[in-house]
PDB file of C-alpha atoms in Angstrom:
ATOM      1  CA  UNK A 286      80.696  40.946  78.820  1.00  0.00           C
ATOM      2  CA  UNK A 287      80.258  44.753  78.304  1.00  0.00           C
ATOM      3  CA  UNK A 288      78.575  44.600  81.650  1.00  0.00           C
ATOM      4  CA  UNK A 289      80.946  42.697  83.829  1.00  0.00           C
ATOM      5  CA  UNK A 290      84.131  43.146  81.784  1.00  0.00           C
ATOM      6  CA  UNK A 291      86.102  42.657  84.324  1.00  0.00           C
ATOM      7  CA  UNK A 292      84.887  39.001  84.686  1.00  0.00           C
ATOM      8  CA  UNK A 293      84.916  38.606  81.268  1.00  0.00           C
ATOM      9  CA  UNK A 294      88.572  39.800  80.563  1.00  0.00           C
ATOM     10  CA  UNK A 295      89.056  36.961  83.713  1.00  0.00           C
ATOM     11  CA  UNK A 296      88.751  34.118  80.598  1.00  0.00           C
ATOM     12  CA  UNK A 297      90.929  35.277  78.511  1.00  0.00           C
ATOM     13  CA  UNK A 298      95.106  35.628  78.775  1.00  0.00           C
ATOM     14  CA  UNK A 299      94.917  39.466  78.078  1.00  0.00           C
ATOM     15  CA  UNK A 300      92.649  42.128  78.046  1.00  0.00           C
ATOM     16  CA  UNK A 301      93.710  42.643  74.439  1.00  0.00           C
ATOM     17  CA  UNK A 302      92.510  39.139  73.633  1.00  0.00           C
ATOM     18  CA  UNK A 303      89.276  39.662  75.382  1.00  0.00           C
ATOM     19  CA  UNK A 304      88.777  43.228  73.907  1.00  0.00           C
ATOM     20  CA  UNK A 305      89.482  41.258  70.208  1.00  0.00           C
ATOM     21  CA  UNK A 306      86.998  38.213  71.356  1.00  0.00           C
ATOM     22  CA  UNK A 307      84.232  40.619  72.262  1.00  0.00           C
ATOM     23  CA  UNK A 308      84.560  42.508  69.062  1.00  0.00           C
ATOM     24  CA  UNK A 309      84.016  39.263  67.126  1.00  0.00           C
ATOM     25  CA  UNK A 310      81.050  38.351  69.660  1.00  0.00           C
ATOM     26  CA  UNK A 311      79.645  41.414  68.642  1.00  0.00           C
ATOM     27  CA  UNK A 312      79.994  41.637  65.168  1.00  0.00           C
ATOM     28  CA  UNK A 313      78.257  38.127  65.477  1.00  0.00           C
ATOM     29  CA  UNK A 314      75.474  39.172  67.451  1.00  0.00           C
ATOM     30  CA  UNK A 315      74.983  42.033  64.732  1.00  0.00           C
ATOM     31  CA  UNK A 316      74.178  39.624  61.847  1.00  0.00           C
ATOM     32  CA  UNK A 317      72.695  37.295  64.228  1.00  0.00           C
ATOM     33  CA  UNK A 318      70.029  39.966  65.066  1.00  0.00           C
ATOM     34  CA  UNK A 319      69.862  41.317  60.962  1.00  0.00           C
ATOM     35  CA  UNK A 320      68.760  36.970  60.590  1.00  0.00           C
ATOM     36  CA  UNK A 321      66.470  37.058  62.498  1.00  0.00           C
ATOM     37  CA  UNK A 322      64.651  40.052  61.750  1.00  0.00           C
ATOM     38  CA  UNK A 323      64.593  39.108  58.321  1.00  0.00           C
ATOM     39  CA  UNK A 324      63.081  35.828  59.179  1.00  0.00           C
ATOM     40  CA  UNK A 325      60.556  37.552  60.820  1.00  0.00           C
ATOM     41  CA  UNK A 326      59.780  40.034  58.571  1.00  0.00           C
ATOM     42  CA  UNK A 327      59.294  37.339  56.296  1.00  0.00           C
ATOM     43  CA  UNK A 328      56.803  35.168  58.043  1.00  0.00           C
ATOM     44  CA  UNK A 329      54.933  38.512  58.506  1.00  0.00           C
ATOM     45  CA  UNK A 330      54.555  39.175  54.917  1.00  0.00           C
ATOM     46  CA  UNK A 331      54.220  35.654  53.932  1.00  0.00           C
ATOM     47  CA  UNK A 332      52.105  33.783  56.687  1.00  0.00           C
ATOM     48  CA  UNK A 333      49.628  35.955  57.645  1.00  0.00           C
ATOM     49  CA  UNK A 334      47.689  33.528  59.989  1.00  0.00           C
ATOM     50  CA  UNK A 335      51.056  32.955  61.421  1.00  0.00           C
ATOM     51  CA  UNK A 336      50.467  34.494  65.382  1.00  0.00           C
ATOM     52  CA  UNK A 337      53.668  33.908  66.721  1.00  0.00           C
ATOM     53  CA  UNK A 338      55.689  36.412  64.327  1.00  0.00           C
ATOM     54  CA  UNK A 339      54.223  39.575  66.192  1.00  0.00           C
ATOM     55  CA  UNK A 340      54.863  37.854  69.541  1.00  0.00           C
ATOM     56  CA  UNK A 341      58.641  37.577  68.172  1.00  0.00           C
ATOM     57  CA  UNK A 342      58.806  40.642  66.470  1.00  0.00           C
ATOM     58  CA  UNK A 343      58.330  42.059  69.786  1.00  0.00           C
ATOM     59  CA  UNK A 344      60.434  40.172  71.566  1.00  0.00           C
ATOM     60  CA  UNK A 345      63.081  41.235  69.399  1.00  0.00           C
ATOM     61  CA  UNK A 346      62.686  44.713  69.931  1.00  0.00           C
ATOM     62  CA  UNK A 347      62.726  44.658  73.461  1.00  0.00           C
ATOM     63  CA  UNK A 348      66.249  43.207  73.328  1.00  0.00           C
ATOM     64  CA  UNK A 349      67.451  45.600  70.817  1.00  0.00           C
ATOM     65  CA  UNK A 350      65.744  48.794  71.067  1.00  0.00           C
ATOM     66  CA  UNK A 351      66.286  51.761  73.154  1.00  0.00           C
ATOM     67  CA  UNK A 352      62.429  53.016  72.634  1.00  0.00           C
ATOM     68  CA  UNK A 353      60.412  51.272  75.690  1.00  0.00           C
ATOM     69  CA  UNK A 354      57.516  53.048  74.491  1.00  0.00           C
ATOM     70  CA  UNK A 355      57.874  51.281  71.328  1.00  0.00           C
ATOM     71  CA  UNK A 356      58.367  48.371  72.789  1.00  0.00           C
ATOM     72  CA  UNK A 357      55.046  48.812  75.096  1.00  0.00           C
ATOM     73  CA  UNK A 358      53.249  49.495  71.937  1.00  0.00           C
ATOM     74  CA  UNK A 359      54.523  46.087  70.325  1.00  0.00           C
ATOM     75  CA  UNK A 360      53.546  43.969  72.753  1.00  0.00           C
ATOM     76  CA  UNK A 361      49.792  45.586  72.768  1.00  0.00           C
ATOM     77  CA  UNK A 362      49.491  44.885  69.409  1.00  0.00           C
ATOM     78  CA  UNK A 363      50.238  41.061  70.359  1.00  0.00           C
ATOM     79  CA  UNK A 364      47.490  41.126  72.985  1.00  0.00           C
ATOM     80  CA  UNK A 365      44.710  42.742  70.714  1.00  0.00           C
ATOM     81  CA  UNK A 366      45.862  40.677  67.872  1.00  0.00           C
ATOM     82  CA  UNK A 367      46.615  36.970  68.480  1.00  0.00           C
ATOM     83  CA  UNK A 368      43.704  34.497  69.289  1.00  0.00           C
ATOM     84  CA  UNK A 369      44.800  32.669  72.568  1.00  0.00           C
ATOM     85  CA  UNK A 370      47.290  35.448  74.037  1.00  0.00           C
ATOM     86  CA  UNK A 371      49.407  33.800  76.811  1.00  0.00           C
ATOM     87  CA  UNK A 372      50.084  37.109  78.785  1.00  0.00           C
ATOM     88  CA  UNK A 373      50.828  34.930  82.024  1.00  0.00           C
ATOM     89  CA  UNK A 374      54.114  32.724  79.929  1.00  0.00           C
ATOM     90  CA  UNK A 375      55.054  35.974  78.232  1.00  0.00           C
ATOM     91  CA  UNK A 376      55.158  37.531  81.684  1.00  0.00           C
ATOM     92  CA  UNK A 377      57.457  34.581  83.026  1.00  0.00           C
ATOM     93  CA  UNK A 378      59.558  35.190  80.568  1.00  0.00           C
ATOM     94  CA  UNK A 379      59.900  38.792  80.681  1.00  0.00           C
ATOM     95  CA  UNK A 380      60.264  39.029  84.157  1.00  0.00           C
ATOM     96  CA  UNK A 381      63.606  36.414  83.079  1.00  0.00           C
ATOM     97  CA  UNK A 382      65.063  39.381  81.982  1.00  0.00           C
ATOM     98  CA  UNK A 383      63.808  41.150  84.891  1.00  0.00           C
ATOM     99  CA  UNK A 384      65.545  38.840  87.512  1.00  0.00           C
ATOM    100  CA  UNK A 385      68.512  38.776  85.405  1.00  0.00           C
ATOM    101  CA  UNK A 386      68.527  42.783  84.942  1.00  0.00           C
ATOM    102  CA  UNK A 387      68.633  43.038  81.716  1.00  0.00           C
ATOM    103  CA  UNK A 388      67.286  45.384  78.964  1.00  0.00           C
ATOM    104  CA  UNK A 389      65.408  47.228  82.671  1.00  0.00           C
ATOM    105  CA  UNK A 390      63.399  50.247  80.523  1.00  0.00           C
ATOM    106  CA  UNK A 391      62.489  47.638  77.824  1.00  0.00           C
ATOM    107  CA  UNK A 392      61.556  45.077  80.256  1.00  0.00           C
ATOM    108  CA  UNK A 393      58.910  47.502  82.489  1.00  0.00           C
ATOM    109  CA  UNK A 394      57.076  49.079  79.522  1.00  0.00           C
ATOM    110  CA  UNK A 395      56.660  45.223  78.643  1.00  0.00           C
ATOM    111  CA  UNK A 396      55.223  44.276  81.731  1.00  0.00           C
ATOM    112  CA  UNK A 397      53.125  47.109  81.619  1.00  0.00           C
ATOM    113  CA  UNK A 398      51.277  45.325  79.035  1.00  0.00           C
ATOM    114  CA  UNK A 399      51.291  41.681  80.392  1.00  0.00           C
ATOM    115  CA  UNK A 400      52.688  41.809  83.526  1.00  0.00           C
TER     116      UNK A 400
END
């Protein structure tokens, strides 16, 4: 929406309307992203053996940070530290992003690592 807002503001009767929608959107996606960090964070601390938490503690940042070196590091933690890596699926789905253009700094220092 932030994007393309003139496409967006398209759906909606007014652009007051779709300014008011996207506030709510976003105000959603806030607490939507606070969840699920939290839920991570959690299966971190409590299920140590669990390998997919880094994997989605990564993925997380790289659609909410503005630190693609951070992000880099993340996912090198993921390679060195779960048993079975899958660099070629996490690749497909990074390069998703990619084709879509979306989160572009995040998404190269990413496939830096398993691209």
């Amino acid at each position: 929406a932030t994007l393309h807002r003139e496409t967006w503001n398209l759906e909606f009767d007014n652009e007051d309307i779709a300014a008011s929608e996207l506030r709510k959107m976003t105000t959603h996606l806030t607490k939507l992203v606070a969840a699920t960090d939290l839920a991570i964070e959690s299966s971190l601390c409590n299920y140590s053996n669990d390998d997919w938490a880094p994997l989605a503690a990564a993925d997380l940042l790289l659609i909410t940070s503005n630190r693609p070196q951070r992000v880099k590091q993340k996912y090198q933690k993921c390679i060195h530290q779960i048993k079975g890596f899958n660099a070629d699926s996490l690749s497909n789905q990074v390069q998703l992003y990619q084709t879509l253009g979306l989160f572009e700094e995040n998404v190269a220092a990413a496939l830096e690592i398993v691209g």
